[in-house]
Amino acid sequence: MIVKTLLAAICAGLIAGSFMTTAQELRVVPLILEAETYETAPLPGAPEAEGTPAAHEHSSRAGGSLFPSLASALQLVTPAYAHESAGQEAGHADGGIMFGLSRFSGTLIANLVTGAGFGLLLAGLGLVTSTPPTMRNGLVWGALGWLSVHMLPALGLPPELPGFPAGDLGDRQIWWLIATVLSALGLGLIALRKEIWAKAAGLGLLALPHLYGAPQPGDLASPVPAVLGAEFAVAALATTLAFWLVLGTVSGAINDRFLKTA
């Protein structure tokens, strides 16, 4: 039974990961590529350094700017499409990211692995709480996963485009991890317990990391337009919401179809 549950979770994660790749292609990736055109542009009023490359070229720090934190990584926005010319600058005329893979292939593989991992996590939590995902509660499971991993932490660390200022990497990773764990615990208390004290404790856990505050950069100046950053944050959160809803629904459908009848 447990083996079938885990296999069902992996299948649901692979389906959701494939869906996520399509969603990124339609909305998230174009915004990333557009932001890269601003990344090396000088700030308004700043003197242009001698030998500064054209705006369409990419800076030497391009490889890490898309993933300034673990939070960005778990938003399923992979570096596969970031910095389109990076592979060529490194001498890979085919533009592959590693082992000869295309950028689309790298994104797809990353999303499949991430989807399978979240699917297993959802199944594990369902077993622990004795409320596995079904067609009746699959959307609820998906919504809770999105709130815990993406939406609530994004209140302190929103999705960031290349070229946007960010706080210290290590500090942001620690804050995101703490915020995600506390959000999951808080939502669990609110959703699974009926006692008033549990509801109050859950709300307190949700608020705690934000009362402490997320690490912020000292300088907010950026060549990337703020409206583009806001559009990216909305697109990233919307696509991850769709991913989690698909994951919860498909997990529930597979559980109802194959596990209950087994």
PDB file of C-alpha atoms in Angstrom:
ATOM      1  CA  MET A   1       0.000   0.000   0.000  1.00  0.00           C
ATOM      2  CA  ILE A   2       2.769   2.430   0.915  1.00  0.00           C
ATOM      3  CA  VAL A   3       4.691   1.584  -2.245  1.00  0.00           C
ATOM      4  CA  LYS A   4       1.609   2.234  -4.380  1.00  0.00           C
ATOM      5  CA  THR A   5       1.053   5.531  -2.568  1.00  0.00           C
ATOM      6  CA  LEU A   6       4.619   6.638  -3.273  1.00  0.00           C
ATOM      7  CA  LEU A   7       4.391   5.597  -6.925  1.00  0.00           C
ATOM      8  CA  ALA A   8       1.113   7.501  -7.262  1.00  0.00           C
ATOM      9  CA  ALA A   9       2.741  10.568  -5.717  1.00  0.00           C
ATOM     10  CA  ILE A  10       5.664  10.398  -8.155  1.00  0.00           C
ATOM     11  CA  CYS A  11       3.319  10.060 -11.144  1.00  0.00           C
ATOM     12  CA  ALA A  12       1.290  13.057  -9.972  1.00  0.00           C
ATOM     13  CA  GLY A  13       4.485  15.057  -9.492  1.00  0.00           C
ATOM     14  CA  LEU A  14       5.714  14.244 -12.993  1.00  0.00           C
ATOM     15  CA  ILE A  15       2.406  15.372 -14.485  1.00  0.00           C
ATOM     16  CA  ALA A  16       2.443  18.590 -12.470  1.00  0.00           C
ATOM     17  CA  GLY A  17       6.095  19.213 -13.388  1.00  0.00           C
ATOM     18  CA  SER A  18       5.316  18.860 -17.094  1.00  0.00           C
ATOM     19  CA  PHE A  19       2.421  21.279 -16.704  1.00  0.00           C
ATOM     20  CA  MET A  20       4.683  23.719 -14.873  1.00  0.00           C
ATOM     21  CA  THR A  21       7.218  23.723 -17.693  1.00  0.00           C
ATOM     22  CA  THR A  22       4.512  24.715 -20.165  1.00  0.00           C
ATOM     23  CA  ALA A  23       3.296  27.483 -17.854  1.00  0.00           C
ATOM     24  CA  GLN A  24       6.837  28.836 -17.502  1.00  0.00           C
ATOM     25  CA  GLU A  25       7.285  28.832 -21.271  1.00  0.00           C
ATOM     26  CA  LEU A  26       4.186  30.937 -21.737  1.00  0.00           C
ATOM     27  CA  ARG A  27       4.740  33.583 -19.075  1.00  0.00           C
ATOM     28  CA  VAL A  28       7.723  33.317 -16.725  1.00  0.00           C
ATOM     29  CA  VAL A  29      10.568  32.702 -19.179  1.00  0.00           C
ATOM     30  CA  PRO A  30       9.782  35.710 -21.419  1.00  0.00           C
ATOM     31  CA  LEU A  31       9.918  38.007 -18.395  1.00  0.00           C
ATOM     32  CA  ILE A  32      13.291  36.586 -17.332  1.00  0.00           C
ATOM     33  CA  LEU A  33      14.742  37.107 -20.792  1.00  0.00           C
ATOM     34  CA  GLU A  34      13.375  40.643 -20.932  1.00  0.00           C
ATOM     35  CA  ALA A  35      14.915  41.455 -17.555  1.00  0.00           C
ATOM     36  CA  GLU A  36      18.311  40.286 -18.779  1.00  0.00           C
ATOM     37  CA  THR A  37      18.349  43.105 -21.316  1.00  0.00           C
ATOM     38  CA  TYR A  38      18.378  45.563 -18.395  1.00  0.00           C
ATOM     39  CA  GLU A  39      20.734  43.642 -16.128  1.00  0.00           C
ATOM     40  CA  THR A  40      24.005  45.219 -17.259  1.00  0.00           C
ATOM     41  CA  ALA A  41      22.549  48.621 -18.098  1.00  0.00           C
ATOM     42  CA  PRO A  42      23.913  51.483 -15.929  1.00  0.00           C
ATOM     43  CA  LEU A  43      21.604  53.000 -13.353  1.00  0.00           C
ATOM     44  CA  PRO A  44      19.997  56.335 -14.226  1.00  0.00           C
ATOM     45  CA  GLY A  45      22.510  59.130 -13.643  1.00  0.00           C
ATOM     46  CA  ALA A  46      25.425  56.747 -13.145  1.00  0.00           C
ATOM     47  CA  PRO A  47      28.486  57.190 -15.392  1.00  0.00           C
ATOM     48  CA  GLU A  48      29.006  54.397 -17.865  1.00  0.00           C
ATOM     49  CA  ALA A  49      32.234  52.548 -17.188  1.00  0.00           C
ATOM     50  CA  GLU A  50      34.746  52.279 -20.013  1.00  0.00           C
ATOM     51  CA  GLY A  51      34.368  49.021 -21.852  1.00  0.00           C
ATOM     52  CA  THR A  52      30.879  48.338 -20.503  1.00  0.00           C
ATOM     53  CA  PRO A  53      29.208  45.715 -22.726  1.00  0.00           C
ATOM     54  CA  ALA A  54      26.012  46.458 -24.584  1.00  0.00           C
ATOM     55  CA  ALA A  55      22.731  46.027 -22.771  1.00  0.00           C
ATOM     56  CA  HIS A  56      21.905  42.791 -24.538  1.00  0.00           C
ATOM     57  CA  GLU A  57      25.089  41.109 -23.317  1.00  0.00           C
ATOM     58  CA  HIS A  58      25.232  39.409 -19.954  1.00  0.00           C
ATOM     59  CA  SER A  59      27.383  40.204 -16.978  1.00  0.00           C
ATOM     60  CA  SER A  60      29.890  37.784 -15.487  1.00  0.00           C
ATOM     61  CA  ARG A  61      27.666  37.340 -12.436  1.00  0.00           C
ATOM     62  CA  ALA A  62      24.715  36.263 -14.577  1.00  0.00           C
ATOM     63  CA  GLY A  63      24.888  32.627 -13.607  1.00  0.00           C
ATOM     64  CA  GLY A  64      23.834  33.194  -9.998  1.00  0.00           C
ATOM     65  CA  SER A  65      21.480  36.134 -10.242  1.00  0.00           C
ATOM     66  CA  LEU A  66      18.401  34.089 -11.072  1.00  0.00           C
ATOM     67  CA  PHE A  67      18.768  31.987  -7.936  1.00  0.00           C
ATOM     68  CA  PRO A  68      19.750  34.405  -5.173  1.00  0.00           C
ATOM     69  CA  SER A  69      18.113  32.194  -2.594  1.00  0.00           C
ATOM     70  CA  LEU A  70      16.694  28.766  -1.932  1.00  0.00           C
ATOM     71  CA  ALA A  71      13.278  30.385  -2.022  1.00  0.00           C
ATOM     72  CA  SER A  72      13.771  31.294  -5.668  1.00  0.00           C
ATOM     73  CA  ALA A  73      14.857  27.750  -6.421  1.00  0.00           C
ATOM     74  CA  LEU A  74      11.699  26.256  -4.973  1.00  0.00           C
ATOM     75  CA  GLN A  75       9.556  28.617  -6.987  1.00  0.00           C
ATOM     76  CA  LEU A  76      10.308  26.245  -9.858  1.00  0.00           C
ATOM     77  CA  VAL A  77      11.898  28.995 -11.901  1.00  0.00           C
ATOM     78  CA  THR A  78      15.032  27.208 -13.040  1.00  0.00           C
ATOM     79  CA  PRO A  79      18.220  28.758 -14.455  1.00  0.00           C
ATOM     80  CA  ALA A  80      17.752  26.877 -17.698  1.00  0.00           C
ATOM     81  CA  TYR A  81      16.516  29.931 -19.573  1.00  0.00           C
ATOM     82  CA  ALA A  82      18.431  32.560 -17.701  1.00  0.00           C
ATOM     83  CA  HIS A  83      21.191  34.314 -19.621  1.00  0.00           C
ATOM     84  CA  GLU A  84      20.610  32.951 -23.067  1.00  0.00           C
ATOM     85  CA  SER A  85      24.162  33.542 -24.245  1.00  0.00           C
ATOM     86  CA  ALA A  86      25.885  32.083 -21.204  1.00  0.00           C
ATOM     87  CA  GLY A  87      26.480  28.744 -22.897  1.00  0.00           C
ATOM     88  CA  GLN A  88      27.978  30.419 -25.934  1.00  0.00           C
ATOM     89  CA  GLU A  89      30.219  32.615 -23.778  1.00  0.00           C
ATOM     90  CA  ALA A  90      31.502  29.458 -22.133  1.00  0.00           C
ATOM     91  CA  GLY A  91      32.306  27.993 -25.512  1.00  0.00           C
ATOM     92  CA  HIS A  92      29.149  25.904 -25.985  1.00  0.00           C
ATOM     93  CA  ALA A  93      27.921  27.008 -29.359  1.00  0.00           C
ATOM     94  CA  ASP A  94      24.822  24.849 -29.025  1.00  0.00           C
ATOM     95  CA  GLY A  95      23.645  26.817 -26.004  1.00  0.00           C
ATOM     96  CA  GLY A  96      23.304  23.704 -23.856  1.00  0.00           C
ATOM     97  CA  ILE A  97      23.410  24.035 -20.088  1.00  0.00           C
ATOM     98  CA  MET A  98      25.099  20.752 -19.170  1.00  0.00           C
ATOM     99  CA  PHE A  99      25.775  17.319 -20.641  1.00  0.00           C
ATOM    100  CA  GLY A 100      24.642  18.698 -24.000  1.00  0.00           C
ATOM    101  CA  LEU A 101      21.066  19.296 -22.824  1.00  0.00           C
ATOM    102  CA  SER A 102      19.107  22.187 -24.265  1.00  0.00           C
ATOM    103  CA  ARG A 103      17.808  24.875 -21.963  1.00  0.00           C
ATOM    104  CA  PHE A 104      14.250  23.628 -22.357  1.00  0.00           C
ATOM    105  CA  SER A 105      15.331  20.083 -21.491  1.00  0.00           C
ATOM    106  CA  GLY A 106      17.136  21.308 -18.388  1.00  0.00           C
ATOM    107  CA  THR A 107      14.067  23.209 -17.242  1.00  0.00           C
ATOM    108  CA  LEU A 108      11.819  20.223 -17.879  1.00  0.00           C
ATOM    109  CA  ILE A 109      14.077  17.824 -15.964  1.00  0.00           C
ATOM    110  CA  ALA A 110      14.358  20.218 -13.023  1.00  0.00           C
ATOM    111  CA  ASN A 111      10.589  20.640 -12.862  1.00  0.00           C
ATOM    112  CA  LEU A 112       9.970  16.892 -13.102  1.00  0.00           C
ATOM    113  CA  VAL A 113      12.352  16.227 -10.215  1.00  0.00           C
ATOM    114  CA  THR A 114      10.866  19.043  -8.154  1.00  0.00           C
ATOM    115  CA  GLY A 115       7.314  17.913  -8.919  1.00  0.00           C
ATOM    116  CA  ALA A 116       8.084  14.346  -7.892  1.00  0.00           C
ATOM    117  CA  GLY A 117       9.657  15.592  -4.667  1.00  0.00           C
ATOM    118  CA  PHE A 118       6.658  17.738  -3.758  1.00  0.00           C
ATOM    119  CA  GLY A 119       4.350  14.875  -4.692  1.00  0.00           C
ATOM    120  CA  LEU A 120       6.163  12.582  -2.262  1.00  0.00           C
ATOM    121  CA  LEU A 121       6.032  15.283   0.401  1.00  0.00           C
ATOM    122  CA  LEU A 122       2.282  15.671  -0.088  1.00  0.00           C
ATOM    123  CA  ALA A 123       1.769  11.915   0.109  1.00  0.00           C
ATOM    124  CA  GLY A 124       3.912  11.651   3.240  1.00  0.00           C
ATOM    125  CA  LEU A 125       1.981  14.371   5.003  1.00  0.00           C
ATOM    126  CA  GLY A 126      -1.267  12.698   3.976  1.00  0.00           C
ATOM    127  CA  LEU A 127      -0.123   9.424   5.538  1.00  0.00           C
ATOM    128  CA  VAL A 128       1.045  11.103   8.744  1.00  0.00           C
ATOM    129  CA  THR A 129      -2.199  13.048   9.183  1.00  0.00           C
ATOM    130  CA  SER A 130      -4.398  10.156   7.980  1.00  0.00           C
ATOM    131  CA  THR A 131      -5.948  12.497   5.386  1.00  0.00           C
ATOM    132  CA  PRO A 132      -4.351  11.573   2.050  1.00  0.00           C
ATOM    133  CA  PRO A 133      -5.171  13.671  -1.019  1.00  0.00           C
ATOM    134  CA  THR A 134      -8.444  12.715  -2.698  1.00  0.00           C
ATOM    135  CA  MET A 135     -10.641  14.310  -5.338  1.00  0.00           C
ATOM    136  CA  ARG A 136     -12.595  15.944  -2.508  1.00  0.00           C
ATOM    137  CA  ASN A 137      -9.625  17.537  -0.740  1.00  0.00           C
ATOM    138  CA  GLY A 138      -6.951  17.604  -3.460  1.00  0.00           C
ATOM    139  CA  LEU A 139      -7.414  21.311  -4.161  1.00  0.00           C
ATOM    140  CA  VAL A 140      -7.161  22.060  -0.439  1.00  0.00           C
ATOM    141  CA  TRP A 141      -3.911  20.110  -0.161  1.00  0.00           C
ATOM    142  CA  GLY A 142      -2.559  21.965  -3.182  1.00  0.00           C
ATOM    143  CA  ALA A 143      -3.581  25.357  -1.852  1.00  0.00           C
ATOM    144  CA  LEU A 144      -1.978  24.653   1.536  1.00  0.00           C
ATOM    145  CA  GLY A 145       1.234  23.555  -0.164  1.00  0.00           C
ATOM    146  CA  TRP A 146       1.345  26.729  -2.249  1.00  0.00           C
ATOM    147  CA  LEU A 147       0.695  28.944   0.758  1.00  0.00           C
ATOM    148  CA  SER A 148       3.404  27.230   2.813  1.00  0.00           C
ATOM    149  CA  VAL A 149       6.148  27.055   0.202  1.00  0.00           C
ATOM    150  CA  HIS A 150       5.471  30.092  -1.980  1.00  0.00           C
ATOM    151  CA  MET A 151       2.865  32.676  -1.047  1.00  0.00           C
ATOM    152  CA  LEU A 152       3.537  33.245   2.656  1.00  0.00           C
ATOM    153  CA  PRO A 153       7.358  33.287   2.341  1.00  0.00           C
ATOM    154  CA  ALA A 154       6.950  35.590  -0.683  1.00  0.00           C
ATOM    155  CA  LEU A 155       5.450  38.234   1.595  1.00  0.00           C
ATOM    156  CA  GLY A 156       9.005  38.720   2.869  1.00  0.00           C
ATOM    157  CA  LEU A 157      11.051  37.449  -0.076  1.00  0.00           C
ATOM    158  CA  PRO A 158       9.095  37.924  -3.313  1.00  0.00           C
ATOM    159  CA  PRO A 159      10.286  36.252  -6.524  1.00  0.00           C
ATOM    160  CA  GLU A 160      13.189  38.247  -7.977  1.00  0.00           C
ATOM    161  CA  LEU A 161      14.293  38.864 -11.524  1.00  0.00           C
ATOM    162  CA  PRO A 162      17.949  38.911 -12.622  1.00  0.00           C
ATOM    163  CA  GLY A 163      19.453  42.293 -11.802  1.00  0.00           C
ATOM    164  CA  PHE A 164      17.210  42.977  -8.816  1.00  0.00           C
ATOM    165  CA  PRO A 165      18.933  43.820  -5.505  1.00  0.00           C
ATOM    166  CA  ALA A 166      18.825  41.167  -2.798  1.00  0.00           C
ATOM    167  CA  GLY A 167      20.072  40.616   0.736  1.00  0.00           C
ATOM    168  CA  ASP A 168      22.753  38.175   1.808  1.00  0.00           C
ATOM    169  CA  LEU A 169      22.260  34.740   0.248  1.00  0.00           C
ATOM    170  CA  GLY A 170      22.809  32.734   3.427  1.00  0.00           C
ATOM    171  CA  ASP A 171      20.518  34.960   5.475  1.00  0.00           C
ATOM    172  CA  ARG A 172      17.759  34.670   2.904  1.00  0.00           C
ATOM    173  CA  GLN A 173      18.074  30.888   2.715  1.00  0.00           C
ATOM    174  CA  ILE A 174      17.781  30.561   6.487  1.00  0.00           C
ATOM    175  CA  TRP A 175      14.843  32.975   6.678  1.00  0.00           C
ATOM    176  CA  TRP A 176      12.996  31.240   3.847  1.00  0.00           C
ATOM    177  CA  LEU A 177      13.482  27.805   5.408  1.00  0.00           C
ATOM    178  CA  ILE A 178      12.226  29.004   8.795  1.00  0.00           C
ATOM    179  CA  ALA A 179       9.285  30.838   7.217  1.00  0.00           C
ATOM    180  CA  THR A 180       8.293  27.762   5.187  1.00  0.00           C
ATOM    181  CA  VAL A 181       8.426  25.401   8.172  1.00  0.00           C
ATOM    182  CA  LEU A 182       6.517  27.784  10.445  1.00  0.00           C
ATOM    183  CA  SER A 183       3.943  28.436   7.718  1.00  0.00           C
ATOM    184  CA  ALA A 184       3.380  24.709   7.222  1.00  0.00           C
ATOM    185  CA  LEU A 185       3.021  24.137  10.959  1.00  0.00           C
ATOM    186  CA  GLY A 186       0.700  27.105  11.351  1.00  0.00           C
ATOM    187  CA  LEU A 187      -1.529  26.096   8.466  1.00  0.00           C
ATOM    188  CA  GLY A 188      -1.577  22.532   9.778  1.00  0.00           C
ATOM    189  CA  LEU A 189      -2.834  23.680  13.158  1.00  0.00           C
ATOM    190  CA  ILE A 190      -5.485  25.871  11.569  1.00  0.00           C
ATOM    191  CA  ALA A 191      -6.685  23.241   9.097  1.00  0.00           C
ATOM    192  CA  LEU A 192      -6.479  20.083  11.204  1.00  0.00           C
ATOM    193  CA  ARG A 193      -7.353  21.174  14.733  1.00  0.00           C
ATOM    194  CA  LYS A 194     -10.648  22.587  15.946  1.00  0.00           C
ATOM    195  CA  GLU A 195      -9.511  24.016  19.282  1.00  0.00           C
ATOM    196  CA  ILE A 196      -9.360  27.789  19.632  1.00  0.00           C
ATOM    197  CA  TRP A 197      -5.866  27.629  21.070  1.00  0.00           C
ATOM    198  CA  ALA A 198      -4.702  25.720  17.975  1.00  0.00           C
ATOM    199  CA  LYS A 199      -6.134  28.352  15.650  1.00  0.00           C
ATOM    200  CA  ALA A 200      -4.471  31.130  17.647  1.00  0.00           C
ATOM    201  CA  ALA A 201      -1.155  29.283  17.776  1.00  0.00           C
ATOM    202  CA  GLY A 202      -1.342  28.681  14.034  1.00  0.00           C
ATOM    203  CA  LEU A 203      -1.872  32.361  13.305  1.00  0.00           C
ATOM    204  CA  GLY A 204       1.034  33.207  15.589  1.00  0.00           C
ATOM    205  CA  LEU A 205       3.321  30.814  13.731  1.00  0.00           C
ATOM    206  CA  LEU A 206       2.296  32.351  10.402  1.00  0.00           C
ATOM    207  CA  ALA A 207       3.107  35.856  11.608  1.00  0.00           C
ATOM    208  CA  LEU A 208       6.318  35.078  13.487  1.00  0.00           C
ATOM    209  CA  PRO A 209       8.864  35.164  10.603  1.00  0.00           C
ATOM    210  CA  HIS A 210       7.315  38.339   9.205  1.00  0.00           C
ATOM    211  CA  LEU A 211       7.403  40.070  12.569  1.00  0.00           C
ATOM    212  CA  TYR A 212      11.127  39.278  12.659  1.00  0.00           C
ATOM    213  CA  GLY A 213      11.533  40.455   9.073  1.00  0.00           C
ATOM    214  CA  ALA A 214      13.203  39.028   5.980  1.00  0.00           C
ATOM    215  CA  PRO A 215      16.764  40.047   5.035  1.00  0.00           C
ATOM    216  CA  GLN A 216      16.683  43.060   2.750  1.00  0.00           C
ATOM    217  CA  PRO A 217      19.378  44.617   0.534  1.00  0.00           C
ATOM    218  CA  GLY A 218      21.075  47.792   1.650  1.00  0.00           C
ATOM    219  CA  ASP A 219      20.738  49.395  -1.782  1.00  0.00           C
ATOM    220  CA  LEU A 220      17.432  49.114  -3.651  1.00  0.00           C
ATOM    221  CA  ALA A 221      18.704  50.651  -6.896  1.00  0.00           C
ATOM    222  CA  SER A 222      18.218  48.432  -9.945  1.00  0.00           C
ATOM    223  CA  PRO A 223      18.326  48.935 -13.723  1.00  0.00           C
ATOM    224  CA  VAL A 224      15.340  46.591 -14.089  1.00  0.00           C
ATOM    225  CA  PRO A 225      12.003  48.480 -14.130  1.00  0.00           C
ATOM    226  CA  ALA A 226       9.957  47.949 -10.988  1.00  0.00           C
ATOM    227  CA  VAL A 227       6.835  47.218 -13.028  1.00  0.00           C
ATOM    228  CA  LEU A 228       8.643  44.314 -14.701  1.00  0.00           C
ATOM    229  CA  GLY A 229       9.625  42.938 -11.304  1.00  0.00           C
ATOM    230  CA  ALA A 230       6.043  43.181 -10.078  1.00  0.00           C
ATOM    231  CA  GLU A 231       4.772  41.448 -13.206  1.00  0.00           C
ATOM    232  CA  PHE A 232       7.308  38.662 -12.708  1.00  0.00           C
ATOM    233  CA  ALA A 233       6.341  38.170  -9.065  1.00  0.00           C
ATOM    234  CA  VAL A 234       2.669  37.842 -10.019  1.00  0.00           C
ATOM    235  CA  ALA A 235       3.470  35.460 -12.881  1.00  0.00           C
ATOM    236  CA  ALA A 236       5.750  33.292 -10.741  1.00  0.00           C
ATOM    237  CA  LEU A 237       3.211  33.019  -7.924  1.00  0.00           C
ATOM    238  CA  ALA A 238       0.365  32.349 -10.356  1.00  0.00           C
ATOM    239  CA  THR A 239       2.220  29.560 -12.136  1.00  0.00           C
ATOM    240  CA  THR A 240       3.282  27.935  -8.876  1.00  0.00           C
ATOM    241  CA  LEU A 241      -0.320  28.117  -7.654  1.00  0.00           C
ATOM    242  CA  ALA A 242      -1.426  26.325 -10.809  1.00  0.00           C
ATOM    243  CA  PHE A 243       1.320  23.744 -10.258  1.00  0.00           C
ATOM    244  CA  TRP A 244       0.174  22.981  -6.710  1.00  0.00           C
ATOM    245  CA  LEU A 245      -3.499  22.800  -7.670  1.00  0.00           C
ATOM    246  CA  VAL A 246      -2.675  20.364 -10.474  1.00  0.00           C
ATOM    247  CA  LEU A 247      -0.471  18.352  -8.104  1.00  0.00           C
ATOM    248  CA  GLY A 248      -3.191  18.116  -5.447  1.00  0.00           C
ATOM    249  CA  THR A 249      -5.951  17.319  -7.916  1.00  0.00           C
ATOM    250  CA  VAL A 250      -3.983  14.687  -9.834  1.00  0.00           C
ATOM    251  CA  SER A 251      -2.757  13.112  -6.595  1.00  0.00           C
ATOM    252  CA  GLY A 252      -6.325  12.877  -5.370  1.00  0.00           C
ATOM    253  CA  ALA A 253      -7.574  11.446  -8.660  1.00  0.00           C
ATOM    254  CA  ILE A 254      -4.872   8.764  -8.732  1.00  0.00           C
ATOM    255  CA  ASN A 255      -5.477   7.872  -5.094  1.00  0.00           C
ATOM    256  CA  ASP A 256      -9.213   7.538  -5.652  1.00  0.00           C
ATOM    257  CA  ARG A 257      -8.830   5.519  -8.817  1.00  0.00           C
ATOM    258  CA  PHE A 258      -6.024   3.108  -7.972  1.00  0.00           C
ATOM    259  CA  LEU A 259      -5.487   3.025  -4.212  1.00  0.00           C
ATOM    260  CA  LYS A 260      -9.015   2.794  -2.839  1.00  0.00           C
ATOM    261  CA  THR A 261      -9.864   0.038  -5.238  1.00  0.00           C
ATOM    262  CA  ALA A 262      -6.676  -1.896  -4.513  1.00  0.00           C
TER     263      ALA A 262
END
